[in-house]
mmCIF file of N, CA and C in Angstrom:
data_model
loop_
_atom_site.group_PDB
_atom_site.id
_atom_site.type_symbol
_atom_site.label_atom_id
_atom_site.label_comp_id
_atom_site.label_asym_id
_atom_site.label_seq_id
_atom_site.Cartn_x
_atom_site.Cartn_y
_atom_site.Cartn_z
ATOM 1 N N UNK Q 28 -1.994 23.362 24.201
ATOM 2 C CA UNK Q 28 -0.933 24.206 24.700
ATOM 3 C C UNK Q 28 -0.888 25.536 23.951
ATOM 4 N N UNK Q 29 -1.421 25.613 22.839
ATOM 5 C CA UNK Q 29 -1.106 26.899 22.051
ATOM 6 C C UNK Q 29 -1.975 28.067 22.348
ATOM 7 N N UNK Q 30 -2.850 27.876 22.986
ATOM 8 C CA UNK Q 30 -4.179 28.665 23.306
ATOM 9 C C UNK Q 30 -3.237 29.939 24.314
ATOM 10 N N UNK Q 31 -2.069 29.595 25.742
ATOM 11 C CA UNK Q 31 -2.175 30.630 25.866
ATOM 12 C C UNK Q 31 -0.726 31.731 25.180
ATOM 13 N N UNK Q 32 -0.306 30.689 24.333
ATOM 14 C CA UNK Q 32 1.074 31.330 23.787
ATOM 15 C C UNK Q 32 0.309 32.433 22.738
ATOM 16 N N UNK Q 33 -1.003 32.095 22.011
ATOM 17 C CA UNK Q 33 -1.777 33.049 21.097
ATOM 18 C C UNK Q 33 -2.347 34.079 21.970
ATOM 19 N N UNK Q 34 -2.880 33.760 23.441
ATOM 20 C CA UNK Q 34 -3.177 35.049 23.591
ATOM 21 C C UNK Q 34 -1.553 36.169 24.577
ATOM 22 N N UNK Q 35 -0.703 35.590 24.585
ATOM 23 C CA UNK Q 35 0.754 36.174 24.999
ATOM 24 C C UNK Q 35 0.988 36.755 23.617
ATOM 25 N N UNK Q 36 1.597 35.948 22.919
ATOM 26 C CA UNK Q 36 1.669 36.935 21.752
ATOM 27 C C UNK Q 36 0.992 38.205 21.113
ATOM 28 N N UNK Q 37 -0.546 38.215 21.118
ATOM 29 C CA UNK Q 37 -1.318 38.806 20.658
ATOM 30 C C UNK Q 37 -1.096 40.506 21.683
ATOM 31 N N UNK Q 38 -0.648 39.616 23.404
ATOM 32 C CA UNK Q 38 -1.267 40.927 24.168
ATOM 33 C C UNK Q 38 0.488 41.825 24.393
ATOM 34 N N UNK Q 39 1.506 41.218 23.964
ATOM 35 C CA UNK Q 39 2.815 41.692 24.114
ATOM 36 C C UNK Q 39 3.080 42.961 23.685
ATOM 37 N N UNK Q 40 2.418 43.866 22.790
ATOM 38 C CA UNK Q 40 2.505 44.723 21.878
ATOM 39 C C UNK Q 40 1.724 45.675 22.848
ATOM 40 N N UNK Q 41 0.920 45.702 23.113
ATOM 41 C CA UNK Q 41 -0.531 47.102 23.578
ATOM 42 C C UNK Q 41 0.240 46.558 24.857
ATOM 43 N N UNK Q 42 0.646 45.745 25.824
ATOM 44 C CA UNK Q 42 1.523 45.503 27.154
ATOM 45 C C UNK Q 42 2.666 46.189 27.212
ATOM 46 N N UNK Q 43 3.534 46.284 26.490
ATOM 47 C CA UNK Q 43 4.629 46.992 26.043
ATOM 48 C C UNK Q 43 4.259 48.654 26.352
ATOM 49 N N UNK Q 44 3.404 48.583 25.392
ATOM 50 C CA UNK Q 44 2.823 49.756 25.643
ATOM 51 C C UNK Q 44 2.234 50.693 26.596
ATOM 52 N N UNK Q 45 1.633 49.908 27.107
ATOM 53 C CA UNK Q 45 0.821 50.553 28.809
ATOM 54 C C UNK Q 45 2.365 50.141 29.654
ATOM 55 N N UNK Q 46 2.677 49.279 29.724
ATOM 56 C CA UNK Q 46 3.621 48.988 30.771
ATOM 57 C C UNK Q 46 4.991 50.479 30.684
ATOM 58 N N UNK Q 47 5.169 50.617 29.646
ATOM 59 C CA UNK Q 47 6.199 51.327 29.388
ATOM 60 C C UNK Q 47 6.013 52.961 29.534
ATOM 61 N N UNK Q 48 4.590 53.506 28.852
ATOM 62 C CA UNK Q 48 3.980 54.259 29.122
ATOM 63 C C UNK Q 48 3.643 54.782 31.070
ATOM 64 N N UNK Q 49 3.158 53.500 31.633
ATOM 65 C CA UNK Q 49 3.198 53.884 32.930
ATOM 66 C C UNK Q 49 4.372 54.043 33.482
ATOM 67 N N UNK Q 50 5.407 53.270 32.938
ATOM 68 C CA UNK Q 50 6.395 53.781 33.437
ATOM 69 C C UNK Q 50 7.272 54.977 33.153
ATOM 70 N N UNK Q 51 6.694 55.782 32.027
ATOM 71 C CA UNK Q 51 7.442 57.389 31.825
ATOM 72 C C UNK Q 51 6.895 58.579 32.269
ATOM 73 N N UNK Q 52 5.582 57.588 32.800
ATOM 74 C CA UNK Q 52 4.812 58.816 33.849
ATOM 75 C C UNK Q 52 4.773 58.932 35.190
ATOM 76 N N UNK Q 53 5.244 57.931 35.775
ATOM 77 C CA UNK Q 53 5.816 57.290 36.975
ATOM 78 C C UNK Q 53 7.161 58.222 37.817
ATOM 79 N N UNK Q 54 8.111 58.288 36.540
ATOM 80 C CA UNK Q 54 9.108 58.639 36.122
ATOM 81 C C UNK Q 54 9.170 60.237 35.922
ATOM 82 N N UNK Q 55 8.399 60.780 36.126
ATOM 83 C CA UNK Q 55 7.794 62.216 35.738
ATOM 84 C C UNK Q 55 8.018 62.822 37.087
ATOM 85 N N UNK Q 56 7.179 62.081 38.216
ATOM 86 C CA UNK Q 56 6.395 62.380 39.515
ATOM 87 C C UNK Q 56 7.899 63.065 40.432
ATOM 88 N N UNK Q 57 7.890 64.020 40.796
ATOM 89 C CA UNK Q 57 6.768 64.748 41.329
ATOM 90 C C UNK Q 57 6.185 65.662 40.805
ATOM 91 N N UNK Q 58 6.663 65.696 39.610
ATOM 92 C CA UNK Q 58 5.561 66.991 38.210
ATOM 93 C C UNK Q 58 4.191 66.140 38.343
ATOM 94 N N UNK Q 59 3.464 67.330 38.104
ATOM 95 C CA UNK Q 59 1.981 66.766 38.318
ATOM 96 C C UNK Q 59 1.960 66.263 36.096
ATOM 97 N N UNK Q 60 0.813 64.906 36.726
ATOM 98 C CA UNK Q 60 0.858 64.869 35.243
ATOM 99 C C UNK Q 60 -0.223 64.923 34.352
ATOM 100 N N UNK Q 61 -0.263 65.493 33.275
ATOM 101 C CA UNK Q 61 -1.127 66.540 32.773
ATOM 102 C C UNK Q 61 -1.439 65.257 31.434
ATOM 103 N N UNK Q 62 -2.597 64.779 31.672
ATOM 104 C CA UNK Q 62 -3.262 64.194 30.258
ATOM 105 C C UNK Q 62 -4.112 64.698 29.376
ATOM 106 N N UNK Q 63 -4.148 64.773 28.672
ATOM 107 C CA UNK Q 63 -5.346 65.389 27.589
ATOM 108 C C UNK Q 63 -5.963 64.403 26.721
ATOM 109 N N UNK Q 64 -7.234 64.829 26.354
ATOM 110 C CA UNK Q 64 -7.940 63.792 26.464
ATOM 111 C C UNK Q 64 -7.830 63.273 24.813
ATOM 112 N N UNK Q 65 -6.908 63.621 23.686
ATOM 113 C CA UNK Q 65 -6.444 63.281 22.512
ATOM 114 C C UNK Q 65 -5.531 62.432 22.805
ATOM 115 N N UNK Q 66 -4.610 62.461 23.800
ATOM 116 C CA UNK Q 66 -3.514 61.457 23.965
ATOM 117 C C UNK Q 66 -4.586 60.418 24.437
ATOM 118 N N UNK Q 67 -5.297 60.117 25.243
ATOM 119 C CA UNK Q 67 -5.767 59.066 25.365
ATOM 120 C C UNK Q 67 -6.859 58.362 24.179
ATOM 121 N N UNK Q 68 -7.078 59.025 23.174
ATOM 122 C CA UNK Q 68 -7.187 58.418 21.930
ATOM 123 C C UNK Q 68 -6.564 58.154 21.227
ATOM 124 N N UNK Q 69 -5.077 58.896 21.348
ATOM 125 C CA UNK Q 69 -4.106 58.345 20.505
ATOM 126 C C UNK Q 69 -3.528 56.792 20.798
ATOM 127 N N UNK Q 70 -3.304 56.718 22.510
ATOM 128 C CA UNK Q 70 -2.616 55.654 22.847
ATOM 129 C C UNK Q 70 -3.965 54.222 22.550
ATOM 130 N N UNK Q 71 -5.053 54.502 22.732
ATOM 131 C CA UNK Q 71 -6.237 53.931 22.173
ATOM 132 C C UNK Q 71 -6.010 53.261 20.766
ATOM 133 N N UNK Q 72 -6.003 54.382 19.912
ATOM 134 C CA UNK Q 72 -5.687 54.015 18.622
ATOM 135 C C UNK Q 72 -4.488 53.608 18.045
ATOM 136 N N UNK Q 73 -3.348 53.348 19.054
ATOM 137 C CA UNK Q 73 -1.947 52.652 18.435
ATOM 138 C C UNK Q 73 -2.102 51.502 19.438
ATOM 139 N N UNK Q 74 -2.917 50.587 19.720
ATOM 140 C CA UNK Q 74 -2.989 49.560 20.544
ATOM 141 C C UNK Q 74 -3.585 48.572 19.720
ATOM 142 N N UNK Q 75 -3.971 48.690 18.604
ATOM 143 C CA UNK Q 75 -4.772 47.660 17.053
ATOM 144 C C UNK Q 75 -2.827 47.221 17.017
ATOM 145 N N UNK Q 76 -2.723 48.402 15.981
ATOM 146 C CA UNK Q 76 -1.044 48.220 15.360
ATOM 147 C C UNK Q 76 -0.011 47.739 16.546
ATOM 148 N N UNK Q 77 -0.062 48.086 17.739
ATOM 149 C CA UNK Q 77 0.513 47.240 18.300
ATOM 150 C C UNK Q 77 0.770 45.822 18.971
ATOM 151 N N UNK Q 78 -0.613 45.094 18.942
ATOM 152 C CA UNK Q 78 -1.262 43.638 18.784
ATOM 153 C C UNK Q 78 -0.620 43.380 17.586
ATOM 154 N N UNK Q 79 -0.534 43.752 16.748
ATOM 155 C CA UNK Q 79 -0.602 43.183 15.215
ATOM 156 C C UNK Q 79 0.998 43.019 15.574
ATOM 157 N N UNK Q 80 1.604 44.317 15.091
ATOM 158 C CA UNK Q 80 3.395 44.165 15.002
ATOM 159 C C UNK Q 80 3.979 43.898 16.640
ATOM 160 N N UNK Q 81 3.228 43.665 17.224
ATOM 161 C CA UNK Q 81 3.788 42.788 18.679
ATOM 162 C C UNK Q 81 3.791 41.454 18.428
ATOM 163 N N UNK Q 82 2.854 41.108 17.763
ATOM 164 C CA UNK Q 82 2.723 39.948 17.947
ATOM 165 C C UNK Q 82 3.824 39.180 16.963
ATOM 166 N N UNK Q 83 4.947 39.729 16.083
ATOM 167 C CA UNK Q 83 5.681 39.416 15.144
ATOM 168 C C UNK Q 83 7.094 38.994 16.211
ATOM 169 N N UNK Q 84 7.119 39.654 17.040
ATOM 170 C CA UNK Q 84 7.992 39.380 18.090
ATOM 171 C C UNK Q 84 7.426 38.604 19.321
ATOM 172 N N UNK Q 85 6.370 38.810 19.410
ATOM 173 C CA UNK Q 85 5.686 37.789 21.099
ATOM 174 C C UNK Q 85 5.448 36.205 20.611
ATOM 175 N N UNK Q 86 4.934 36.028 19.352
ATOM 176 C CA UNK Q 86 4.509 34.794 19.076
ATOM 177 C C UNK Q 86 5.632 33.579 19.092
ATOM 178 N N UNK Q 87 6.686 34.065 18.806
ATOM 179 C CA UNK Q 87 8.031 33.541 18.396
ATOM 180 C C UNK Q 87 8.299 32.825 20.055
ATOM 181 N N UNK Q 88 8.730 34.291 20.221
ATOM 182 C CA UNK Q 88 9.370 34.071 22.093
ATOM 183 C C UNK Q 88 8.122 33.695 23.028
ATOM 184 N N UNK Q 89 7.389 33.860 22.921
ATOM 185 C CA UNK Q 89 6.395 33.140 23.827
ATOM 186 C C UNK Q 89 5.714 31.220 23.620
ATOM 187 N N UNK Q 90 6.688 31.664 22.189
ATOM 188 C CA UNK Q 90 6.492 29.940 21.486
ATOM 189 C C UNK Q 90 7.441 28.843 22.377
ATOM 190 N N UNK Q 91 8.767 29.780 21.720
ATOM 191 C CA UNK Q 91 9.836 28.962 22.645
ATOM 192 C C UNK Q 91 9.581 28.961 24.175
ATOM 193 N N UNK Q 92 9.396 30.052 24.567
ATOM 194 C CA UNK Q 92 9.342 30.013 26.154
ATOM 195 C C UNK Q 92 8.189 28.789 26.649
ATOM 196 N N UNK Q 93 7.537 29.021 26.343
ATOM 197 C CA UNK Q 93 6.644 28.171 26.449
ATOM 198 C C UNK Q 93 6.720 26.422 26.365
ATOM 199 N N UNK Q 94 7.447 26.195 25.243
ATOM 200 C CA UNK Q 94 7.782 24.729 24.785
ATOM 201 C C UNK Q 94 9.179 24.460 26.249
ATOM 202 N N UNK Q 95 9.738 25.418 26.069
ATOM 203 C CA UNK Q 95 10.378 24.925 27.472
ATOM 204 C C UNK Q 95 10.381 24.898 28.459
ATOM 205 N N UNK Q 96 9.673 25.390 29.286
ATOM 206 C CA UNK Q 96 8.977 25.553 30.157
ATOM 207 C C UNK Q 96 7.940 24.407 30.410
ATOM 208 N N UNK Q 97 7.440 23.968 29.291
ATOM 209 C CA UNK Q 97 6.466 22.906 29.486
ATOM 210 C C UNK Q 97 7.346 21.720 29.676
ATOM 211 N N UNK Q 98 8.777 21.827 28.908
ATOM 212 C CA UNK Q 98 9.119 20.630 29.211
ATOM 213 C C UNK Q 98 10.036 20.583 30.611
ATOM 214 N N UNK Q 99 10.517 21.896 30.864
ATOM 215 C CA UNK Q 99 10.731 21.570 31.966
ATOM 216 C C UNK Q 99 9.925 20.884 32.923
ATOM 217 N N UNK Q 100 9.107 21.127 32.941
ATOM 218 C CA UNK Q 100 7.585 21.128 34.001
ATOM 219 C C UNK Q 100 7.588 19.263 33.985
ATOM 220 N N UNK Q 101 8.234 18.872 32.815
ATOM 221 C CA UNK Q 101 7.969 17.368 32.914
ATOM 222 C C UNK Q 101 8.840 16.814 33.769
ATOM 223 N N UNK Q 102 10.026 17.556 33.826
ATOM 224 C CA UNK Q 102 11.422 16.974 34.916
ATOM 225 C C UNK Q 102 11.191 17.585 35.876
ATOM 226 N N UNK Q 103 10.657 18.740 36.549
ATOM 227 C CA UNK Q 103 10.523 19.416 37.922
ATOM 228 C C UNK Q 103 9.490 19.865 38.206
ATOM 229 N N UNK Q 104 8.575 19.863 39.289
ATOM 230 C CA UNK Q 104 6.853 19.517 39.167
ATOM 231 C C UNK Q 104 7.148 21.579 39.722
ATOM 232 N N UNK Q 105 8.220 21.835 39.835
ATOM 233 C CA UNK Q 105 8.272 23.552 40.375
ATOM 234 C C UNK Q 105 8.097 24.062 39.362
ATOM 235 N N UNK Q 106 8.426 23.902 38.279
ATOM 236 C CA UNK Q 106 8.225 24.352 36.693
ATOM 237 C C UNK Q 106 7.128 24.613 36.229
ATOM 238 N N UNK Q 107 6.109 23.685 37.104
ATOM 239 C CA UNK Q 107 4.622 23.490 36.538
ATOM 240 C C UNK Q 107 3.985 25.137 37.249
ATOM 241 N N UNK Q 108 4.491 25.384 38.337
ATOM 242 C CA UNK Q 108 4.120 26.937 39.014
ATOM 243 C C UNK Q 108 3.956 28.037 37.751
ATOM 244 N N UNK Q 109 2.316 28.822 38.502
ATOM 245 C CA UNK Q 109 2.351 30.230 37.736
ATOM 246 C C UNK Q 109 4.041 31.171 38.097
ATOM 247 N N UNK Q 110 4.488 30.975 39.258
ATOM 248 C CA UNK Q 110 5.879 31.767 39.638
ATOM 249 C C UNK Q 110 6.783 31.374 39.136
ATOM 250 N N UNK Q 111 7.010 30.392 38.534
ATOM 251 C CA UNK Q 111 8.225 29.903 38.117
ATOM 252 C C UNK Q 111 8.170 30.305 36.366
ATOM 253 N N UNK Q 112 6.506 30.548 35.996
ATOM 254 C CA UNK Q 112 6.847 30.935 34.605
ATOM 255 C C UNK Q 112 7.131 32.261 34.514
ATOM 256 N N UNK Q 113 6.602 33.047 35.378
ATOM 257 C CA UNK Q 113 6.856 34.497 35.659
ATOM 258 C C UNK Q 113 7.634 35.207 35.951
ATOM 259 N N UNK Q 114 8.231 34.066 36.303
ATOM 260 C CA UNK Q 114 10.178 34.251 36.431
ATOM 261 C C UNK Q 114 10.715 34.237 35.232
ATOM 262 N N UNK Q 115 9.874 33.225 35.010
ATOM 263 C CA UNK Q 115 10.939 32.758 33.397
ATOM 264 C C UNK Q 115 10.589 34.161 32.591
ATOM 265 N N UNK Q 116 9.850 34.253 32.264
ATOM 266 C CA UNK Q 116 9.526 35.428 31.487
ATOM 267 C C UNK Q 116 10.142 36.705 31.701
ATOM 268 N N UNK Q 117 9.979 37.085 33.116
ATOM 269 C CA UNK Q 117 11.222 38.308 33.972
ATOM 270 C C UNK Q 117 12.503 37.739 33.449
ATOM 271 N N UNK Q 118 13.057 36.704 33.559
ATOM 272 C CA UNK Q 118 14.004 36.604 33.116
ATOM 273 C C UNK Q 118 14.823 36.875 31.601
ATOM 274 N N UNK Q 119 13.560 36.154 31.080
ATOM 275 C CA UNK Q 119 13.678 36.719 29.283
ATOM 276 C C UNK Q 119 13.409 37.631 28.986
ATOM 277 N N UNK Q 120 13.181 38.801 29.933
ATOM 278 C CA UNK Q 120 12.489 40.191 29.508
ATOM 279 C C UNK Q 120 13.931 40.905 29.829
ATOM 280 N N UNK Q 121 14.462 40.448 31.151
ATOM 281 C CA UNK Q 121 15.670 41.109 31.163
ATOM 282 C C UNK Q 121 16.947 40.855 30.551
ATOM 283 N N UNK Q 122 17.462 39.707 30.144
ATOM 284 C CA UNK Q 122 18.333 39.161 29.213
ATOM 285 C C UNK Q 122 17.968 40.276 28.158
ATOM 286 N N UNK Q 123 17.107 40.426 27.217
ATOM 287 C CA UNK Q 123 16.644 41.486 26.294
ATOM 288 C C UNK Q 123 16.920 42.420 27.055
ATOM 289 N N UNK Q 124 16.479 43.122 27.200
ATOM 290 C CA UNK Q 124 16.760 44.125 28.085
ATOM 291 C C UNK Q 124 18.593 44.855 28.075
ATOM 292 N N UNK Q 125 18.766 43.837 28.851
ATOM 293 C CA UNK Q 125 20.548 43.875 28.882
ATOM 294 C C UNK Q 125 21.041 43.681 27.563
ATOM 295 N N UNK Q 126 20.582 43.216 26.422
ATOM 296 C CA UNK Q 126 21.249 43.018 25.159
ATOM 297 C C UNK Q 126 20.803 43.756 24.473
ATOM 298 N N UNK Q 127 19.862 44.900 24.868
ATOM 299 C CA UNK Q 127 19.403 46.005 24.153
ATOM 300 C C UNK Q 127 19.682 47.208 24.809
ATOM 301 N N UNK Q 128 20.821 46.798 26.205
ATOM 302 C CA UNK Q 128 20.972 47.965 26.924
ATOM 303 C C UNK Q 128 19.848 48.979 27.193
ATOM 304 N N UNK Q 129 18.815 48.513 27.633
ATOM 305 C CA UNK Q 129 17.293 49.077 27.808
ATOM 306 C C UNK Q 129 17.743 49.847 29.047
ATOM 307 N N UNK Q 130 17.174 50.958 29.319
ATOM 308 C CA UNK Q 130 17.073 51.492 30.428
ATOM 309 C C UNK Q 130 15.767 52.307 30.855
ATOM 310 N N UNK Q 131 15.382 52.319 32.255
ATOM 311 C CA UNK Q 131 14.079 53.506 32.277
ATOM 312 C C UNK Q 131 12.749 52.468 32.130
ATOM 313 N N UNK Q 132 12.045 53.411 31.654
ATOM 314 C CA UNK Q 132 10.830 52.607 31.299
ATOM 315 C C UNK Q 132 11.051 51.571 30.729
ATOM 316 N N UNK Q 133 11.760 51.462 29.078
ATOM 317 C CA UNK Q 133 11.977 50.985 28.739
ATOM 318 C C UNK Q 133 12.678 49.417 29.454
ATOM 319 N N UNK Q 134 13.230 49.752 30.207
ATOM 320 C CA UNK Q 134 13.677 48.421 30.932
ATOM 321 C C UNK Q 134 12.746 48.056 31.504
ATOM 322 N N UNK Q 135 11.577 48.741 32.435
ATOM 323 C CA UNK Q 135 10.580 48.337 32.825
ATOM 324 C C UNK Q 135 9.409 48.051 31.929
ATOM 325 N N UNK Q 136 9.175 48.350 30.524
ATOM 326 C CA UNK Q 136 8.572 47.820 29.886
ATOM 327 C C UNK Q 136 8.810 46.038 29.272
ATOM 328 N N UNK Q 137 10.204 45.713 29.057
ATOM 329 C CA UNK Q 137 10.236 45.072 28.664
ATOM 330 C C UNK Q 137 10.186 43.728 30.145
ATOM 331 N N UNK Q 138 10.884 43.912 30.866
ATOM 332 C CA UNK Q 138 11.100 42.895 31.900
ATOM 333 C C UNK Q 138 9.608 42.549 32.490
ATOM 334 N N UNK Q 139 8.257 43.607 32.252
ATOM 335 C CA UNK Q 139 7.016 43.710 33.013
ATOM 336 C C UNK Q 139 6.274 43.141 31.737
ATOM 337 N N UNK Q 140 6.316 43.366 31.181
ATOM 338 C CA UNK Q 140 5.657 42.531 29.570
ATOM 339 C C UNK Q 140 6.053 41.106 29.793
ATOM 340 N N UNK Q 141 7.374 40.929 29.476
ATOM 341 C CA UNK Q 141 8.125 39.434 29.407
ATOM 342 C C UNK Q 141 7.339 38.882 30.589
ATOM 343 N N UNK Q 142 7.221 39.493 31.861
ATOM 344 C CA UNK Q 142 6.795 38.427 33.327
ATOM 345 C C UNK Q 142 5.054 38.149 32.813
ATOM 346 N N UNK Q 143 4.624 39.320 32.450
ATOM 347 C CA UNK Q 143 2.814 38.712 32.126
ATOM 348 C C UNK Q 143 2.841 37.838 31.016
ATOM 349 N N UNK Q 144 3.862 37.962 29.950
ATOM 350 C CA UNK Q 144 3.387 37.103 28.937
ATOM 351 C C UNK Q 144 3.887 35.906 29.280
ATOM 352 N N UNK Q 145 4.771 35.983 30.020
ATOM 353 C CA UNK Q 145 4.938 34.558 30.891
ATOM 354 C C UNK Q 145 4.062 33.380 31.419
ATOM 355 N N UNK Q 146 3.403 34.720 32.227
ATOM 356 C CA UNK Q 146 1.936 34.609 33.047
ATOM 357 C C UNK Q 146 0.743 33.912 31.655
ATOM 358 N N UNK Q 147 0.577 34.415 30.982
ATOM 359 C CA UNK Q 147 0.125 34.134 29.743
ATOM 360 C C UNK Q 147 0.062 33.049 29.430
ATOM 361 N N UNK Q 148 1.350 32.588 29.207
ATOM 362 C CA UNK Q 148 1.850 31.336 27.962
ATOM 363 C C UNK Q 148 1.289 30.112 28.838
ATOM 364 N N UNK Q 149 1.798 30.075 30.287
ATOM 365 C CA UNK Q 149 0.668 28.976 31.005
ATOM 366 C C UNK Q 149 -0.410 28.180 30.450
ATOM 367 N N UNK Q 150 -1.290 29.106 30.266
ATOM 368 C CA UNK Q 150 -2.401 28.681 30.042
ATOM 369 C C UNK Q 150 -2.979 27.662 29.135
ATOM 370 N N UNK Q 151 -3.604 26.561 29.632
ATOM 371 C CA UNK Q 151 -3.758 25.892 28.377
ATOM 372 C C UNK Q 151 -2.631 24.521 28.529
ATOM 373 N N UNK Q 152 -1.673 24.662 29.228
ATOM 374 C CA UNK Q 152 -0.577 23.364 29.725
ATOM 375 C C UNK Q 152 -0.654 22.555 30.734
ATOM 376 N N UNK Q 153 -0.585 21.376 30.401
ATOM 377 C CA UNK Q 153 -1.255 20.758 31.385
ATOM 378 C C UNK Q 153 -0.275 19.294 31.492
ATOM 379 N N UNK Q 154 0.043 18.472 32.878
ATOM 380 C CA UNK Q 154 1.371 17.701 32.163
ATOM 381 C C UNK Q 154 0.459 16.308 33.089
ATOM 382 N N UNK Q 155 0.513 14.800 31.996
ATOM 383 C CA UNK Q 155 0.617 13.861 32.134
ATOM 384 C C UNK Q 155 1.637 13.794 33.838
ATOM 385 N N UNK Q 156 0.875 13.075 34.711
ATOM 386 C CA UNK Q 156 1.916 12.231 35.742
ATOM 387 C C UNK Q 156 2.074 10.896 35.098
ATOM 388 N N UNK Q 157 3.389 10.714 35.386
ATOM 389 C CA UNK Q 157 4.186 9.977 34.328
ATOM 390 C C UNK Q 157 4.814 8.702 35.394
#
């Protein structure tokens, strides 16, 4: 089971990142948007440090999410669904969200992170018919 909570955790940080990022450029439109080709080494090069100190926050919550989720999955065979974890995760992305009063990208970073690492934590779970 831990295989895909390590790679959720690991990818929550550089996800955050692109997710949130696309969404302040998104957010821009209808200004045309102007990249240069240093920013895309910069965002390159803060995607190490953000694996690393993402993962101080993803490993945790993708732990729990995960452990419950699996056990749900033992009482309701709907639980066992890629959609139902992807919910779960949308769901825990927005709870945060709302308790961080996130707005903007930022709200769309976090609620779009939370649903993939959702997507993520799956992996690797697998449930006894009982």
């Amino acid at each position: 089971m831990s295989s895909g909570i390590g790679y959720a955790g690991v990818a929550a940080g550089p996800m955050f990142l692109i997710t949130t990022g696309a969404a302040m450029l998104y957010l821009s439109l209808p200004a045309p948007i102007l990249i240069e080709p240093y920013e895309i080494v910069m965002a390159a090069v803060l995607l190490l440090p953000a694996s690393i100190f993402g993962a101080f926050i993803g490993l945790p919550v993708s732990a729990l999410g995960c452990l419950a989720m699996a056990r749900l999955g033992y009482s309701f065979a709907a639980a066992r669904s890629p959609l139902a974890w992807g919910l779960a995760g949308a769901l825990a992305g927005g709870t945060a969200a709302y308790l961080l009063q996130a707005e903007g990208a930022w709200l769309f970073g976090l609620v779009a992170t939370s649903a993939a690492c959702g997507l993520l934590s799956r992996r690797g779970v697998s449930w006894d018919e009982r």
